[in-house]
């Protein structure tokens, strides 16, 4: 059964981003939602405890702060899958790990403090697992912004997220000493207290004004994509999560990427490298549905939108969440 409490639904629908940077942000949000601060803090805590939210707080962009971020894959023999999962998940740099229905059946996200550290982690995984890692870093971003909308009956679907189009072109900026401390302290989430920024200031032996100014600066330069709730889309009912992959001629990838990326139901769209002959695809786009049939309907819409082109493509559905801890960039 999905969520049915109107206040929980309203909070998730409205605050997947845009959580305020002010002295009493929960009070400001509570007033907006017609409740009180104590009730709202309790609601957010329960949503996290019960698994409706994966996390709550700032979403950091590793590459925007000069770090490394990549998507990688393994082809794991079935009789080794549990062992390899344990090996891969033991790396702190592995933020997300999914089993997908394909010969390349394990896909994980790596985040590191520096760009060069990515290859070191890949080398370590290959050494421990005894398998080749297919490294698929982002070459070009056409869209990223998974936002869910829950209706009054608790049914969920994806909707477009308002994205600042200028952020993707901002030059990466290395965080200063205070910003580094803030990132390390909050990459797992914001504290659920009346004055979270004041608590962070106390923990870092700073003052609340400096902390809030730093959050504003990190938002402005794109290091923080947004601050808010991260819904657990699988628990909320999106069981058909498909990574569509396309073999697009290089001279057309910019045109096609923009076309796919602007479709309302696409949550992520990137150009990534091929790995011939094993992996011919260079354009990735995520779609979500309540089941595979709903996701396939969206794939059919993509095919129709790309007519008369008929690019070779595939869809890799996730069949298990192996790890989902969020990025741990600074330690």
CSV table of C-alpha atoms in Angstrom, one decimal, residues 86-269:
chain,number,residue,atom,x,y,z
A,86,UNK,CA,29.8,-7.9,-1.2
A,87,UNK,CA,33.1,-6.9,-2.8
A,88,UNK,CA,31.6,-4.0,-4.7
A,89,UNK,CA,29.4,-2.7,-1.9
A,90,UNK,CA,32.3,-2.7,0.5
A,91,UNK,CA,33.8,0.3,-1.3
A,92,UNK,CA,32.7,3.6,0.3
A,93,UNK,CA,33.0,5.2,-3.1
A,94,UNK,CA,30.1,3.1,-4.4
A,95,UNK,CA,26.9,5.1,-3.9
A,96,UNK,CA,24.3,3.1,-5.8
A,97,UNK,CA,24.4,-0.4,-7.0
A,98,UNK,CA,21.6,-2.1,-9.0
A,99,UNK,CA,21.1,-5.5,-10.5
A,100,UNK,CA,19.9,-5.2,-14.1
A,101,UNK,CA,18.4,-7.7,-16.6
A,102,UNK,CA,21.3,-7.9,-19.1
A,103,UNK,CA,24.6,-9.7,-19.6
A,104,UNK,CA,26.1,-6.6,-17.9
A,105,UNK,CA,24.0,-7.3,-14.8
A,106,UNK,CA,25.6,-5.1,-12.2
A,107,UNK,CA,25.6,-1.3,-12.5
A,108,UNK,CA,27.0,1.0,-9.9
A,109,UNK,CA,27.8,4.7,-9.4
A,110,UNK,CA,31.2,5.7,-8.1
A,111,UNK,CA,32.0,9.1,-6.5
A,112,UNK,CA,35.4,10.2,-5.5
A,113,UNK,CA,37.0,13.4,-4.1
A,114,UNK,CA,39.2,13.7,-7.2
A,115,UNK,CA,38.7,12.8,-10.9
A,116,UNK,CA,41.9,10.7,-10.9
A,117,UNK,CA,40.7,8.6,-8.0
A,118,UNK,CA,38.0,7.0,-10.1
A,119,UNK,CA,40.4,4.9,-12.1
A,120,UNK,CA,42.2,3.8,-8.9
A,121,UNK,CA,38.9,2.5,-7.4
A,122,UNK,CA,38.1,0.8,-10.7
A,123,UNK,CA,41.5,-0.9,-10.7
A,124,UNK,CA,40.9,-2.1,-7.1
A,125,UNK,CA,37.4,-3.5,-7.9
A,126,UNK,CA,38.8,-5.3,-11.0
A,127,UNK,CA,41.6,-6.7,-8.8
A,128,UNK,CA,39.4,-7.9,-6.0
A,129,UNK,CA,36.5,-9.2,-8.3
A,130,UNK,CA,38.6,-10.6,-11.0
A,131,UNK,CA,36.3,-9.1,-13.6
A,132,UNK,CA,36.5,-6.3,-16.1
A,133,UNK,CA,34.8,-3.1,-15.1
A,134,UNK,CA,33.1,-1.2,-17.9
A,135,UNK,CA,33.6,2.5,-17.1
A,136,UNK,CA,30.8,4.8,-18.5
A,137,UNK,CA,31.5,8.3,-17.4
A,138,UNK,CA,29.2,11.1,-18.4
A,139,UNK,CA,30.4,12.8,-21.6
A,140,UNK,CA,27.4,15.1,-22.0
A,141,UNK,CA,24.3,15.8,-19.8
A,142,UNK,CA,21.0,16.4,-21.5
A,143,UNK,CA,18.8,16.2,-18.5
A,144,UNK,CA,18.8,15.0,-14.9
A,145,UNK,CA,16.0,15.6,-12.5
A,146,UNK,CA,13.9,12.7,-11.1
A,147,UNK,CA,10.8,14.1,-9.5
A,148,UNK,CA,7.9,12.1,-8.3
A,149,UNK,CA,4.3,13.1,-7.9
A,150,UNK,CA,1.9,11.2,-5.6
A,151,UNK,CA,-1.8,11.6,-6.1
A,152,UNK,CA,-4.4,11.6,-3.4
A,153,UNK,CA,-4.8,7.8,-3.8
A,154,UNK,CA,-1.1,7.2,-3.3
A,155,UNK,CA,-0.4,6.5,-6.9
A,156,UNK,CA,3.0,7.7,-8.1
A,157,UNK,CA,4.6,8.8,-11.4
A,158,UNK,CA,7.4,10.9,-12.6
A,159,UNK,CA,6.9,14.6,-13.5
A,160,UNK,CA,9.4,17.2,-15.0
A,161,UNK,CA,11.6,19.0,-12.5
A,162,UNK,CA,12.5,22.6,-12.9
A,163,UNK,CA,16.2,22.7,-13.7
A,164,UNK,CA,18.5,25.7,-14.0
A,165,UNK,CA,19.8,25.3,-17.5
A,166,UNK,CA,22.9,27.3,-16.7
A,167,UNK,CA,24.1,25.0,-13.9
A,168,UNK,CA,25.4,22.3,-16.2
A,169,UNK,CA,27.8,24.7,-17.8
A,170,UNK,CA,29.2,26.2,-14.6
A,171,UNK,CA,33.0,25.7,-14.2
A,172,UNK,CA,33.7,23.3,-11.3
A,173,UNK,CA,34.9,25.1,-8.2
A,174,UNK,CA,36.9,23.4,-5.5
A,175,UNK,CA,35.1,24.0,-2.1
A,176,UNK,CA,36.9,26.0,0.5
A,177,UNK,CA,37.7,24.6,3.9
A,178,UNK,CA,34.4,25.5,5.6
A,179,UNK,CA,32.5,24.2,2.5
A,180,UNK,CA,34.4,20.9,2.6
A,181,UNK,CA,33.4,20.5,6.3
A,182,UNK,CA,29.8,21.2,5.5
A,183,UNK,CA,29.8,18.7,2.6
A,184,UNK,CA,31.4,16.0,4.8
A,185,UNK,CA,28.9,16.7,7.6
A,186,UNK,CA,25.7,16.8,5.5
A,187,UNK,CA,26.3,14.4,2.6
A,188,UNK,CA,24.3,11.8,4.5
A,189,UNK,CA,21.5,14.3,5.2
A,190,UNK,CA,20.4,17.3,7.2
A,191,UNK,CA,19.8,17.0,10.9
A,192,UNK,CA,16.1,16.8,11.8
A,193,UNK,CA,16.0,19.6,14.4
A,194,UNK,CA,14.3,23.0,14.5
A,195,UNK,CA,17.5,24.8,13.6
A,196,UNK,CA,19.6,22.4,11.5
A,197,UNK,CA,22.0,25.1,10.1
A,198,UNK,CA,22.7,26.3,13.7
A,199,UNK,CA,23.4,22.7,14.8
A,200,UNK,CA,25.8,22.3,11.8
A,201,UNK,CA,27.5,25.6,12.8
A,202,UNK,CA,28.0,24.3,16.4
A,203,UNK,CA,29.4,21.0,15.1
A,204,UNK,CA,31.9,22.8,12.9
A,205,UNK,CA,32.7,25.5,15.4
A,206,UNK,CA,31.4,28.2,13.1
A,207,UNK,CA,28.4,30.6,13.1
A,208,UNK,CA,25.0,30.1,11.5
A,209,UNK,CA,25.3,33.0,9.2
A,210,UNK,CA,28.5,31.6,7.7
A,211,UNK,CA,26.9,28.2,7.3
A,212,UNK,CA,23.9,29.6,5.6
A,213,UNK,CA,26.0,31.8,3.3
A,214,UNK,CA,28.0,28.7,2.4
A,215,UNK,CA,24.9,26.7,1.5
A,216,UNK,CA,23.7,29.6,-0.7
A,217,UNK,CA,27.0,29.7,-2.4
A,218,UNK,CA,27.1,25.9,-3.0
A,219,UNK,CA,23.6,26.1,-4.5
A,220,UNK,CA,24.5,29.0,-6.7
A,221,UNK,CA,27.6,27.3,-8.1
A,222,UNK,CA,25.9,24.0,-8.7
A,223,UNK,CA,27.8,22.0,-6.1
A,224,UNK,CA,24.4,21.4,-4.4
A,225,UNK,CA,21.9,20.4,-7.1
A,226,UNK,CA,19.0,20.9,-4.6
A,227,UNK,CA,18.0,20.5,-1.0
A,228,UNK,CA,15.0,18.3,-0.1
A,229,UNK,CA,13.5,14.9,0.1
A,230,UNK,CA,14.7,12.0,-2.0
A,231,UNK,CA,11.8,9.6,-2.4
A,232,UNK,CA,12.4,5.9,-2.5
A,233,UNK,CA,10.7,5.4,-6.0
A,234,UNK,CA,10.7,1.6,-5.7
A,235,UNK,CA,8.9,1.5,-2.4
A,236,UNK,CA,6.5,4.2,-3.6
A,237,UNK,CA,5.4,1.9,-6.4
A,238,UNK,CA,7.6,2.5,-9.4
A,239,UNK,CA,8.7,-1.1,-10.0
A,240,UNK,CA,9.4,-0.7,-13.7
A,241,UNK,CA,12.7,1.2,-13.8
A,242,UNK,CA,14.3,0.9,-17.1
A,243,UNK,CA,17.6,2.3,-18.3
A,244,UNK,CA,17.1,2.7,-22.1
A,245,UNK,CA,20.3,2.7,-24.1
A,246,UNK,CA,20.7,3.8,-27.7
A,247,UNK,CA,23.3,3.4,-30.4
A,248,UNK,CA,23.2,6.8,-32.0
A,249,UNK,CA,25.7,8.0,-34.6
A,250,UNK,CA,28.1,10.4,-32.9
A,251,UNK,CA,27.2,13.3,-35.3
A,252,UNK,CA,23.5,13.0,-34.2
A,253,UNK,CA,23.9,12.4,-30.5
A,254,UNK,CA,23.5,16.0,-29.5
A,255,UNK,CA,20.3,16.4,-31.5
A,256,UNK,CA,18.8,13.1,-30.2
A,257,UNK,CA,20.0,13.6,-26.7
A,258,UNK,CA,18.2,16.9,-26.4
A,259,UNK,CA,15.1,15.4,-28.0
A,260,UNK,CA,14.9,12.5,-25.5
A,261,UNK,CA,16.0,14.6,-22.6
A,262,UNK,CA,13.1,17.1,-22.9
A,263,UNK,CA,10.5,14.3,-22.8
A,264,UNK,CA,8.4,14.7,-19.7
A,265,UNK,CA,8.9,11.2,-18.4
A,266,UNK,CA,12.7,10.9,-18.8
A,267,UNK,CA,14.4,11.4,-15.5
A,268,UNK,CA,18.1,11.2,-16.7
A,269,UNK,CA,19.6,11.5,-20.1
